[in-house]
Amino acid sequence: MDPKVLLITPAFTQLNTPYPATAYLKGFLNTKGIQSSQLDMGLEVILELFSKKGLTNLFQIVKNSDAELDENLYRIFSLRDEYIQTIDFVISFLQNQNPTLGHLISGRSFLPEASRFNNIVNLDEAFGQICIQDKAKYIATLYLEDLSDFIKDVVDPHFGFSRYAERLGRMASSFDFLLEELENEDSLISKITVDILEIYIQEFTPDLVCLSIPFPGNLFSALKIGQYLKRNYPFIKIVAGGGFVNTELRSLQDKRVFNFFDYICLDDGEAPLLFLLEHLKGIRELPLLKRVFTLKNHELIFIDGAIEKDIPQRETGTPDYRDLKLGKYLSVIEIANPMHRLWSDGRWNKLTLAHGCYWGKCSFCDISLDYISRYEPLTASDLCDKIETIISQTGTTGFHFVDEAAPPALMGELALELIRRKMKISWWTNIRFEKTFTNDLCKLLKASGCIAISGGLEVASDRLLSKMKKGVTVAQVAEVAYAFSKAEILVHAYLMYGFPSQTKQETIDSLEVVRQMFVCNIIQSGFWHRFAMTAHSPVGLNPTSFGVKDVTPKFLGFADNDRDHIDPEGADHDIFSAGLSTSLFNYMNGLNLDEAVSFWFEEEMPHTTLHENYIADILEANMQAQFKLRTNAIIIWLGAIPEIQEGALQNSVELIFYDRTEDWLIELPEDIGKWLYFQFHDLKTINQKPVLYSEFIINFESKFAYQFSVFSNTIAWKTLREKGLLII
């Protein structure tokens, strides 16, 4: 009999949607007929803590303690009855179960308020008079953040909504710090965690518990779960894996970790988990496991003796979100950043278009690791099959494709397949700013339900983009961002500062590029990241070739990824953090776009070397350029089949189009109009066999006595191109 598997995401990740790793593994186990269940511990803990019962217990603990409270904390404690009486209402509202409460919350007389409300923006200006639900979600989010501050400052210094004890996870070269904390008395959060765990153990009676640890902020909770199971259920085997493990624990030497886990798996989990289950059944010997750390005769060993390859993407099954409490997730709102709003508001089904990254060259990225280096795309048909299955499981049609960089060709094929199947979904993903994202391709993606993309503008400097092997230029990013924005798809830019050898002048010029892109409205959202050197990136693997010196302290046996470095050629990057963040916040809200970029810094900064129309001129040149079409370009029609009638002019016809938002017509010579009318049937995106643009032109020129290039310059043709006649 196969062992029963309990898949757990330790606290905490996101409030609004489950992290997808356990759903992926459950979907794979389904293909093998192996019984499994899954648990999002973060959601479970939050719902238990942020409840009438949970807050009553919390405030009683504080009342019985000798904790010193500052003015703000004392205000929250004094209003404890208000918090206890309102918390269940707020949670149900954020779960979209009680929407009419929004009117009460938005009036700001229903919920208690503390320091998070001190610097609140003008809500009527931010949300208007009719966006009651958004305004109320924002107020409810601040209310929860006040309570989070109280918990962190008074009860548990490690608490955070999307992470727990993250500092311990990030300073974990030595296991000593974590071990010391694990040996302390359980915190309130840990007590809630093990109480919930006990319920699931009793109900499901697993033989194997799999802990997916995606981030440093999940590590401590995972160890607490392992500690509890080892003490109370020593016969249950425990395996840990996930993003944090894959990047941080590849050099593991400290065997004390195995007081909490039995196995630690690296990289894709399907094959290692399958082979481990076979081992636990007694049908696979220990040396034939795949990418597993464990103890043998009390010594730490790494086993990778399996001759089988990893499971192909097409055979991993469809992510299965059943068992997760999908109706209980919370939609919260942060108004500062439109893309972060997508992250936190609403529940998104997570799915991957392709394993790995098709580019795989960026020098700051962990391209040496399997999750990026092994590129393996799915087909559009397979993806749509998975999408249909997930919609039937979850009842929701929003998808976040969580690729490192979604392949443009596959995105186009997926868009066509979605339209052919008449599937109505909304989706967003991460891209590289490839030249292949033309205006027409972006229109096609929009028609299929794409609402937003994020991509790396990074340092916004051609010299540094070349040095980091990003494969794009500032001009290329601007052109592609324009194409997406023109198609009314939100563009979020990942921004980076502090890359090796980056000068003060280059950082200022990068900010000027960003400012001008906001002025031109080709990006609507962004976020600055400080460059971090990691062990598995080209910079981390060969720092001297990038002009930096690795000064990372001696490895102490546990986590090993982040690298400390000295950048002798670069600027003092610390001086930019506050100014870059503040300027971006203003730009996203349409404020102070006319200010010189040096305005945002206390320290004297150089003037930008870029002229004030740098980005606008790039866009103007792009609009005037003649684009070369691919030889295998196809022509498609997004709209409905028009009606045809006699035109107002002699020997003419009118083609009348009925779109969702407007009616419009074009008038053509009778012969061309009738020919084109019948062509629309072949050009519809529902057709399985697309029409090559070259064949379309040949067909036209065989019917009529002049070149197609003449017709392509007419108002009628240009109108059709604008209204949805696409060449991809």
XYZ file of C-alpha atoms in Angstrom:
728
model
C 0.000 0.000 0.000
C 1.297 3.455 -0.930
C 2.168 5.805 1.951
C -0.295 8.662 2.505
C 1.235 12.077 1.897
C 0.402 15.358 3.637
C 1.743 18.376 1.733
C 2.242 21.519 3.841
C 3.208 25.103 3.015
C 4.523 26.450 6.350
C 3.504 29.904 7.567
C 3.616 32.476 5.975
C 3.412 33.343 2.272
C 0.399 35.241 0.892
C -2.970 36.147 2.375
C -4.883 36.174 -0.902
C -3.884 32.988 -2.682
C -2.096 29.703 -1.982
C 1.530 29.192 -2.948
C 1.267 26.595 -5.750
C 3.998 24.055 -4.892
C 1.777 21.677 -2.935
C -0.920 21.872 -5.632
C 1.687 20.910 -8.244
C 2.865 17.939 -6.187
C -0.679 16.812 -5.439
C -1.490 16.982 -9.151
C 1.516 14.795 -9.893
C 0.682 12.289 -7.152
C -2.806 12.040 -8.642
C -1.257 10.687 -11.854
C 0.312 7.896 -9.808
C -2.801 7.109 -7.790
C -1.111 8.133 -4.535
C -3.396 9.523 -1.824
C -2.441 13.002 -0.655
C -3.856 16.036 1.090
C -2.550 19.585 1.412
C -2.515 22.346 3.984
C -1.649 26.053 3.763
C -0.501 26.559 7.336
C -0.148 30.304 6.854
C -3.819 30.776 6.038
C -4.902 28.456 8.846
C -2.806 30.324 11.431
C -4.001 33.739 10.271
C -7.655 32.696 10.455
C -7.177 31.275 13.926
C -5.243 34.284 15.229
C -7.387 36.965 13.581
C -10.704 35.823 15.018
C -12.781 36.782 18.033
C -11.361 33.825 19.934
C -7.806 34.497 18.758
C -7.760 38.191 19.678
C -9.410 37.497 23.032
C -6.574 35.097 23.804
C -3.980 37.547 22.460
C -5.112 40.475 24.592
C -5.428 38.239 27.655
C -1.790 37.192 27.234
C -0.777 40.851 27.082
C -2.940 41.700 30.102
C -1.228 38.991 32.151
C 2.239 40.068 31.078
C 4.427 42.936 32.227
C 4.971 44.232 28.693
C 5.701 47.938 28.376
C 3.441 49.621 25.853
C 4.186 52.847 24.035
C 1.414 55.302 23.226
C 0.330 53.569 20.038
C 0.421 50.056 21.495
C -1.477 51.194 24.569
C -4.133 52.709 22.318
C -4.621 49.359 20.581
C -4.732 47.543 23.923
C -7.250 50.042 25.285
C -9.437 49.465 22.216
C -9.187 45.683 22.552
C -12.942 45.215 22.930
C -13.474 47.121 19.669
C -10.967 44.890 17.879
C -12.480 41.711 19.349
C -16.003 42.722 18.324
C -15.064 43.728 14.765
C -12.406 41.206 13.702
C -14.764 38.486 12.412
C -16.643 41.091 10.357
C -13.411 42.329 8.790
C -12.183 38.840 7.923
C -15.503 37.874 6.301
C -15.487 41.130 4.331
C -11.932 40.509 3.057
C -13.015 36.989 2.120
C -15.677 38.603 -0.096
C -18.399 36.959 1.992
C -19.982 40.146 3.343
C -19.585 42.872 0.672
C -22.304 45.192 2.007
C -20.112 45.801 5.064
C -17.920 47.894 2.787
C -20.251 50.865 3.156
C -19.846 50.774 6.935
C -16.078 50.283 6.877
C -15.452 53.010 4.297
C -17.203 55.551 6.527
C -14.326 55.186 9.040
C -16.587 55.062 12.080
C -16.822 51.266 12.358
C -13.211 50.115 12.887
C -10.684 51.260 15.505
C -7.655 53.055 14.092
C -4.052 53.289 15.296
C -0.720 54.433 13.841
C -1.123 52.857 10.396
C -3.820 55.471 9.748
C -1.604 58.423 10.723
C -0.268 59.085 7.224
C -3.315 57.957 5.314
C -3.759 59.470 1.861
C -6.858 61.342 0.759
C -9.079 58.316 0.252
C -11.725 60.135 -1.766
C -9.004 61.291 -4.147
C -7.425 57.842 -4.283
C -10.630 55.840 -4.699
C -13.310 58.352 -5.710
C -16.834 58.391 -4.373
C -18.026 55.129 -5.912
C -15.150 52.689 -5.256
C -16.604 51.700 -1.896
C -15.257 48.144 -1.912
C -11.669 49.138 -2.718
C -11.693 51.939 -0.167
C -13.064 49.582 2.493
C -10.482 46.904 1.647
C -7.716 49.446 2.066
C -9.063 50.577 5.449
C -9.489 46.950 6.557
C -5.908 46.231 5.472
C -4.601 49.098 7.626
C -6.685 47.759 10.528
C -5.009 44.343 10.200
C -1.581 45.952 9.899
C -2.171 47.811 13.169
C -2.891 44.477 14.828
C 0.165 42.957 13.150
C 2.338 45.745 14.590
C 0.878 45.070 18.035
C 1.615 41.336 17.804
C 5.164 41.941 16.573
C 6.017 44.596 19.175
C 4.370 42.968 22.193
C 3.886 39.225 21.713
C 6.077 37.783 18.953
C 8.937 39.780 17.355
C 9.096 37.336 14.431
C 5.534 37.898 13.225
C 4.684 39.132 9.728
C 1.742 38.512 7.397
C 3.825 37.131 4.532
C 6.828 35.833 6.472
C 7.729 34.521 9.900
C 11.154 34.790 11.543
C 12.539 35.830 8.144
C 15.568 37.428 9.791
C 16.549 34.034 11.224
C 16.188 32.452 7.806
C 18.337 35.111 6.162
C 21.174 34.927 8.723
C 21.289 31.146 8.709
C 24.824 30.347 7.557
C 24.985 28.749 10.994
C 22.146 26.640 12.312
C 22.945 27.838 15.841
C 20.626 30.860 15.751
C 17.647 28.827 14.585
C 18.382 26.026 17.028
C 18.526 28.453 19.930
C 15.137 29.897 18.977
C 13.643 26.435 18.442
C 14.653 25.405 21.964
C 12.831 28.371 23.498
C 9.280 28.117 24.766
C 6.725 28.078 21.941
C 5.412 31.478 20.920
C 1.723 32.149 20.405
C 2.167 31.589 16.668
C 3.983 28.282 17.208
C 1.287 27.073 19.601
C -1.418 27.848 17.054
C 0.654 26.102 14.369
C 1.048 22.824 16.248
C -2.598 22.836 17.364
C -3.694 23.071 13.726
C -1.129 20.458 12.712
C -2.463 18.039 15.327
C -5.970 18.283 13.878
C -4.729 17.444 10.383
C -2.563 14.564 11.615
C -5.538 13.038 13.427
C -7.865 13.477 10.446
C -5.542 12.363 7.628
C -3.058 10.051 9.450
C -0.187 10.617 6.983
C 2.855 8.383 6.619
C 4.927 11.161 5.024
C 4.765 14.920 5.588
C 6.234 17.087 2.809
C 7.184 20.644 3.763
C 7.515 23.067 0.850
C 9.707 25.973 2.010
C 9.648 28.651 -0.710
C 11.157 31.578 1.238
C 13.310 32.314 4.292
C 10.122 33.438 6.039
C 8.746 29.874 5.875
C 11.800 28.162 7.344
C 11.191 28.592 11.070
C 7.587 27.409 10.805
C 8.761 24.334 8.865
C 11.281 23.518 11.577
C 8.605 23.938 14.262
C 6.370 21.504 12.400
C 9.246 19.048 12.112
C 10.067 19.458 15.794
C 6.503 18.695 16.839
C 6.228 15.639 14.602
C 9.554 14.238 15.786
C 8.483 14.557 19.416
C 4.955 13.250 19.015
C 4.861 11.136 15.844
C 8.376 9.752 15.296
C 7.021 7.138 12.865
C 5.911 9.858 10.396
C 8.683 10.626 7.919
C 9.370 14.279 7.104
C 10.832 15.626 3.863
C 11.645 19.283 3.137
C 12.043 20.955 -0.238
C 11.094 24.120 -2.113
C 12.700 27.323 -3.321
C 14.594 28.169 -0.112
C 16.011 24.661 0.116
C 16.992 24.625 -3.565
C 18.972 27.853 -3.365
C 20.227 27.921 0.235
C 20.885 24.336 1.353
C 22.828 22.868 -1.549
C 26.025 22.840 0.530
C 24.396 21.527 3.709
C 26.860 20.131 6.276
C 25.080 20.474 9.628
C 23.428 17.174 10.533
C 21.514 18.755 13.443
C 18.914 19.731 10.834
C 17.890 16.094 10.783
C 16.553 16.376 14.306
C 13.660 18.087 12.479
C 13.583 16.461 9.037
C 14.327 12.971 7.731
C 15.075 13.993 4.146
C 15.866 17.185 2.265
C 15.206 17.188 -1.510
C 16.681 19.554 -4.094
C 15.173 21.010 -7.276
C 11.973 19.704 -8.927
C 10.170 17.593 -6.365
C 8.196 15.123 -8.487
C 10.890 12.511 -9.191
C 12.625 12.751 -5.769
C 9.271 12.406 -3.994
C 8.150 9.470 -6.152
C 11.423 7.604 -5.576
C 11.340 8.372 -1.848
C 7.836 6.901 -1.634
C 9.102 3.808 -3.424
C 11.918 3.581 -0.879
C 9.480 3.881 2.029
C 7.433 1.056 0.460
C 10.571 -1.077 0.329
C 10.814 -1.306 -3.467
C 13.762 1.089 -4.016
C 17.103 0.986 -2.259
C 18.432 4.073 -0.491
C 21.370 4.634 -2.916
C 18.878 4.950 -5.806
C 17.115 8.043 -4.481
C 17.323 11.336 -6.389
C 18.900 14.575 -5.047
C 18.316 13.810 -1.376
C 20.190 14.704 1.811
C 19.658 12.320 4.725
C 21.487 10.606 7.591
C 22.998 7.146 7.290
C 24.697 5.654 10.328
C 24.425 9.099 11.932
C 26.411 10.706 9.101
C 25.026 13.250 6.629
C 25.049 11.977 3.042
C 23.805 13.258 -0.318
C 22.221 10.647 -2.590
C 21.682 11.044 -6.318
C 21.984 7.523 -7.624
C 18.700 7.279 -9.525
C 19.263 6.529 -13.184
C 15.876 7.964 -14.154
C 15.618 11.540 -15.416
C 13.249 14.158 -14.022
C 9.562 13.855 -14.870
C 8.822 15.689 -18.150
C 6.532 18.695 -17.768
C 3.846 17.068 -19.874
C 3.696 14.139 -17.430
C 3.528 16.058 -14.146
C -0.254 16.338 -14.177
C -2.447 19.355 -13.535
C -2.040 21.327 -10.284
C -4.779 20.245 -7.895
C -6.044 22.957 -5.542
C -8.578 20.752 -3.785
C -8.226 20.433 0.025
C -7.154 24.086 0.222
C -9.715 26.465 1.705
C -9.956 28.613 -1.402
C -12.972 30.592 -0.172
C -11.134 31.636 2.997
C -8.261 33.639 1.489
C -8.210 37.384 2.128
C -8.159 40.084 -0.534
C -6.195 43.024 0.816
C -5.210 46.259 -0.908
C -1.999 48.268 -1.022
C -2.712 51.325 -3.133
C 0.894 52.404 -3.626
C 1.747 49.905 -6.348
C -0.624 48.652 -9.079
C 1.270 45.392 -9.612
C 1.490 44.701 -5.887
C -2.269 45.199 -5.873
C -2.554 42.230 -8.235
C -0.342 40.206 -5.902
C -2.468 40.885 -2.841
C -6.050 41.429 -4.043
C -8.013 38.477 -5.358
C -7.207 34.800 -5.599
C -5.149 33.766 -8.605
C -4.675 30.246 -9.908
C -0.930 29.727 -10.361
C 0.315 27.879 -13.421
C 3.569 27.620 -15.385
C 3.824 27.909 -19.164
C 7.309 26.410 -19.288
C 9.869 24.914 -16.961
C 12.944 27.118 -16.700
C 13.936 30.221 -18.639
C 14.324 30.254 -22.422
C 16.937 33.036 -22.131
C 18.996 31.762 -19.193
C 21.897 34.229 -19.478
C 21.332 37.077 -16.988
C 24.429 37.371 -14.820
C 22.538 38.329 -11.641
C 20.215 35.303 -11.854
C 20.682 31.746 -10.525
C 20.988 30.367 -14.046
C 23.204 27.479 -12.919
C 20.275 25.901 -11.048
C 17.878 23.426 -12.627
C 14.706 25.462 -12.131
C 16.099 28.059 -14.551
C 18.638 26.190 -16.672
C 16.387 23.344 -17.877
C 13.937 24.882 -20.328
C 10.914 22.766 -21.227
C 7.728 24.417 -22.557
C 4.243 22.956 -22.641
C 1.975 23.202 -25.676
C -0.868 25.693 -25.879
C -3.340 22.824 -26.084
C -1.961 21.167 -22.932
C -2.046 24.484 -21.121
C -5.670 25.140 -22.023
C -6.570 21.635 -20.869
C -4.920 22.383 -17.515
C -6.639 25.766 -17.301
C -10.035 24.178 -17.890
C -9.361 21.569 -15.196
C -8.221 24.157 -12.661
C -11.275 26.341 -13.326
C -13.503 23.333 -12.672
C -11.644 22.728 -9.379
C -11.557 26.279 -8.089
C -14.468 28.082 -9.725
C -12.208 31.063 -10.488
C -10.875 32.226 -13.848
C -7.922 34.413 -12.851
C -4.468 33.009 -13.658
C -0.973 34.101 -12.733
C 1.546 32.360 -14.965
C 4.552 32.174 -12.658
C 7.309 31.712 -15.241
C 10.766 33.183 -14.855
C 10.111 34.654 -18.290
C 7.098 33.584 -20.338
C 8.107 32.648 -23.915
C 6.602 35.133 -26.425
C 5.811 32.529 -29.099
C 4.057 30.284 -26.589
C 2.142 33.268 -25.200
C 0.848 33.964 -28.710
C -0.095 30.334 -29.284
C -1.823 30.205 -25.917
C -3.755 33.389 -26.720
C -4.985 31.911 -29.999
C -5.994 28.654 -28.324
C -7.860 30.496 -25.558
C -9.777 32.498 -28.159
C -10.477 29.404 -30.291
C -11.931 27.597 -27.280
C -13.885 30.725 -26.289
C -12.321 30.556 -22.815
C -12.790 33.718 -20.782
C -9.936 34.158 -18.301
C -7.885 37.054 -16.965
C -4.149 36.474 -16.695
C -0.773 38.090 -16.086
C 2.827 36.966 -16.174
C 6.498 37.923 -16.209
C 8.293 38.549 -19.519
C 11.542 39.669 -21.072
C 11.105 42.818 -23.170
C 11.616 40.953 -26.456
C 11.335 42.661 -29.835
C 8.848 39.959 -30.805
C 6.226 41.665 -28.608
C 4.869 43.757 -31.460
C 1.789 45.977 -31.291
C -0.272 43.218 -32.924
C 0.944 40.451 -30.619
C 0.138 42.613 -27.598
C -3.377 43.219 -28.980
C -3.794 39.470 -29.366
C -2.655 38.854 -25.781
C -5.109 41.506 -24.583
C -7.946 39.836 -26.510
C -7.167 36.529 -24.773
C -7.444 38.082 -21.300
C -3.953 39.407 -20.510
C -4.279 42.279 -18.038
C -0.691 42.906 -16.918
C 2.932 41.980 -17.465
C 6.074 42.519 -15.425
C 9.543 42.618 -16.897
C 13.095 43.604 -16.123
C 14.190 47.087 -17.093
C 16.731 46.500 -14.307
C 19.511 49.129 -14.313
C 18.073 51.101 -17.272
C 21.598 51.602 -18.631
C 22.758 50.108 -21.930
C 26.311 49.598 -20.642
C 25.147 47.718 -17.573
C 22.391 45.823 -19.396
C 25.074 44.510 -21.732
C 27.350 43.655 -18.811
C 24.595 41.677 -17.104
C 23.791 39.909 -20.420
C 20.179 40.955 -20.214
C 19.811 40.859 -23.978
C 17.803 44.090 -24.216
C 18.482 47.805 -24.548
C 16.686 50.760 -22.990
C 15.227 51.610 -26.407
C 13.944 48.059 -26.852
C 12.311 48.069 -23.426
C 10.644 51.391 -24.223
C 9.296 50.123 -27.548
C 7.895 46.912 -26.073
C 6.459 48.686 -23.017
C 4.734 51.087 -25.408
C 3.201 48.170 -27.341
C 1.789 46.627 -24.167
C 0.559 49.939 -22.804
C -1.093 50.841 -26.119
C -2.939 47.505 -25.883
C -4.114 48.594 -22.400
C -2.032 45.965 -20.595
C -0.482 47.214 -17.348
C 3.339 47.261 -17.420
C 5.357 46.767 -14.235
C 9.118 47.311 -14.393
C 11.548 45.415 -12.203
C 14.285 47.933 -11.428
C 17.723 47.325 -9.993
C 20.460 49.499 -8.537
C 23.874 48.639 -7.161
C 24.995 46.294 -9.952
C 28.802 45.871 -10.023
C 30.572 48.990 -11.308
C 27.375 51.084 -11.438
C 28.331 54.725 -10.940
C 26.436 57.559 -9.298
C 25.875 59.096 -12.733
C 24.454 55.850 -14.114
C 22.037 55.517 -11.206
C 20.794 59.073 -11.710
C 20.434 58.481 -15.453
C 18.549 55.243 -14.732
C 16.073 57.135 -12.579
C 15.681 59.696 -15.375
C 14.830 56.869 -17.799
C 12.189 55.644 -15.350
C 10.787 59.167 -14.877
C 10.449 59.686 -18.626
C 8.787 56.291 -19.059
C 6.152 57.307 -16.516
C 5.750 60.668 -18.282
C 5.134 58.805 -21.555
C 2.823 56.365 -19.724
C 4.591 53.292 -21.068
C 5.071 51.869 -17.577
C 2.499 52.215 -14.821
C 4.175 50.378 -11.962
C 7.658 49.540 -10.741
C 9.823 48.463 -7.859
C 13.498 49.093 -7.095
C 15.585 46.139 -5.886
C 19.112 46.436 -4.492
C 21.437 44.086 -6.379
C 22.195 40.971 -4.335
C 25.057 38.670 -5.282
C 24.057 35.025 -4.962
C 26.139 31.863 -4.964
C 24.591 30.323 -8.081
C 24.625 33.351 -10.394
C 27.451 34.141 -12.833
C 28.456 37.117 -10.649
C 28.557 34.939 -7.540
C 30.392 32.115 -9.297
C 33.029 34.420 -10.803
C 32.982 37.784 -8.984
C 36.421 38.930 -10.169
C 35.220 38.960 -13.789
C 32.637 41.566 -12.725
C 35.158 43.650 -10.782
C 33.891 42.820 -7.284
C 35.455 41.004 -4.342
C 33.589 38.301 -2.425
C 33.922 39.024 1.307
C 31.326 36.547 2.541
C 32.120 35.216 6.049
C 33.166 31.593 6.389
C 30.380 29.114 5.672
C 29.119 27.581 8.902
C 27.325 24.534 7.586
C 23.704 25.486 6.975
C 22.405 28.057 4.475
C 24.687 29.291 1.706
C 23.421 31.628 -0.997
C 23.748 35.379 -0.375
C 27.224 36.751 -0.962
C 28.705 39.843 0.669
C 30.854 41.771 -1.762
C 32.903 44.915 -2.209
C 32.444 46.949 -5.389
C 35.546 49.174 -5.748
C 34.450 50.675 -9.078
C 30.854 51.400 -8.115
C 29.202 54.223 -6.214
C 28.116 54.160 -2.575
C 24.841 52.453 -3.380
C 23.404 52.941 0.126
C 22.747 56.627 -0.545
C 20.156 55.898 -3.245
C 17.679 53.646 -1.450
C 15.311 56.216 0.056
C 15.327 58.562 -2.947
C 14.658 55.833 -5.488
C 11.784 54.459 -3.419
C 10.196 57.855 -2.732
C 10.451 59.047 -6.322
C 8.873 55.852 -7.637
C 5.989 56.116 -5.169
C 5.304 59.623 -6.473
C 5.642 58.654 -10.144
C 3.141 55.804 -9.747
C 0.676 58.305 -8.328
C 1.332 60.862 -11.088
C 3.116 63.276 -8.741
C 6.232 65.422 -9.152
C 7.023 64.096 -12.605
C 8.415 67.480 -13.586
C 10.983 67.561 -10.798
C 14.650 66.980 -11.631
C 15.638 63.518 -10.399
C 18.243 65.028 -8.061
C 15.285 66.481 -6.112
C 14.714 63.112 -4.394
C 18.094 62.883 -2.674
C 19.513 64.656 0.356
C 23.051 64.274 -0.928
C 24.149 66.389 -3.880
C 23.718 64.457 -7.107
C 24.929 65.067 -10.662
C 22.526 66.289 -13.312
C 21.276 63.635 -15.700
C 23.162 63.327 -18.973
C 19.983 62.359 -20.848
C 18.023 64.962 -22.757
C 14.451 65.569 -21.630
C 12.836 63.838 -24.626
C 15.103 60.791 -24.663
C 12.292 58.221 -24.321
C 9.771 60.227 -26.366
C 12.239 60.387 -29.267
C 12.769 56.610 -29.093
C 9.027 56.070 -29.311
C 8.662 58.545 -32.185
C 11.414 56.785 -34.146
C 9.806 53.441 -33.414
C 6.426 54.575 -34.773
C 8.046 55.736 -38.015
C 10.136 52.588 -38.481
C 9.183 49.938 -41.028
C 8.920 46.610 -39.252
C 10.063 43.484 -41.036
C 7.475 40.753 -40.748
C 8.396 37.127 -40.234
C 8.178 35.059 -43.403
C 5.695 32.780 -41.656
C 3.589 35.618 -40.207
C -0.130 34.864 -39.989
C -3.075 37.205 -40.437
C -6.056 36.913 -38.099
C -9.280 38.796 -37.412
C -10.330 39.299 -33.784
C -13.781 40.742 -34.435
C -17.132 39.384 -35.578
C -18.035 38.634 -39.212
C -19.374 41.896 -40.682
C -22.623 42.435 -42.525
C -22.436 43.563 -46.146
C -24.742 45.932 -48.030
C -24.738 48.189 -51.064
C -22.593 51.272 -50.596
C -23.486 54.922 -51.018
C -21.099 55.234 -53.961
C -21.634 53.561 -57.316
C -20.188 50.033 -57.540
C -19.287 50.012 -53.849
C -20.264 48.000 -50.762
C -20.263 48.745 -47.058
C -18.956 46.287 -44.493
C -20.736 46.965 -41.172
C -19.079 45.788 -37.974
C -20.699 45.332 -34.565
C -18.158 45.314 -31.737
C -18.777 45.120 -27.990
C -18.559 48.878 -27.590
C -19.317 50.407 -30.988
C -20.680 49.959 -34.514
C -18.571 51.079 -37.470
C -18.254 50.547 -41.211
C -15.854 50.791 -44.106
C -16.772 51.431 -47.741
C -14.892 49.584 -50.481
C -15.098 48.985 -54.231
C -17.654 46.247 -54.790
C -15.213 43.559 -56.000
C -12.693 44.102 -53.194
C -15.416 44.449 -50.567
C -17.081 41.160 -51.495
C -13.745 39.357 -51.657
C -12.725 40.710 -48.275
C -16.113 39.836 -46.767
C -15.563 36.165 -47.540
C -11.952 36.351 -46.321
C -13.113 37.230 -42.795
C -14.472 33.711 -42.364
C -10.975 32.285 -42.939
C -9.255 34.933 -40.854
C -11.287 34.367 -37.675
C -9.167 33.248 -34.750
C -11.479 30.292 -34.153
C -10.007 28.567 -37.206
C -7.523 25.797 -36.470
C -5.511 26.491 -39.632
C -4.274 30.084 -39.702
C -3.820 32.030 -42.928
C -0.277 33.033 -43.832
C 0.015 36.754 -44.516
C 2.095 36.024 -47.624
C -0.685 33.770 -48.967
C -3.254 36.458 -48.242
C -1.253 38.954 -50.323
C -0.799 36.471 -53.189
C -4.528 35.762 -53.137
C -5.322 39.479 -53.293
C -2.923 40.197 -56.149
C -4.221 37.213 -58.134
C -7.754 38.641 -57.943
C -7.098 42.303 -58.642
C -5.026 44.236 -61.112
C -2.771 46.153 -58.721
C -0.267 45.602 -55.954
C -1.445 44.841 -52.432
C 0.902 47.580 -51.165
C -1.420 50.129 -52.772
C -4.466 48.758 -50.939
C -2.531 48.535 -47.647
C -2.158 52.322 -47.686
C -5.895 52.994 -47.908
C -7.946 54.334 -45.001
C -10.111 51.216 -45.106
C -7.150 48.864 -44.574
C -5.627 51.036 -41.865
C -9.000 51.115 -40.081
C -9.207 47.312 -40.184
C -5.665 47.037 -38.814
C -6.546 49.377 -35.964
C -9.801 47.545 -35.169
C -8.408 44.025 -34.875
C -6.945 42.715 -38.125
C -3.624 41.447 -36.786
C -0.438 40.241 -38.418
C 1.467 38.045 -35.970
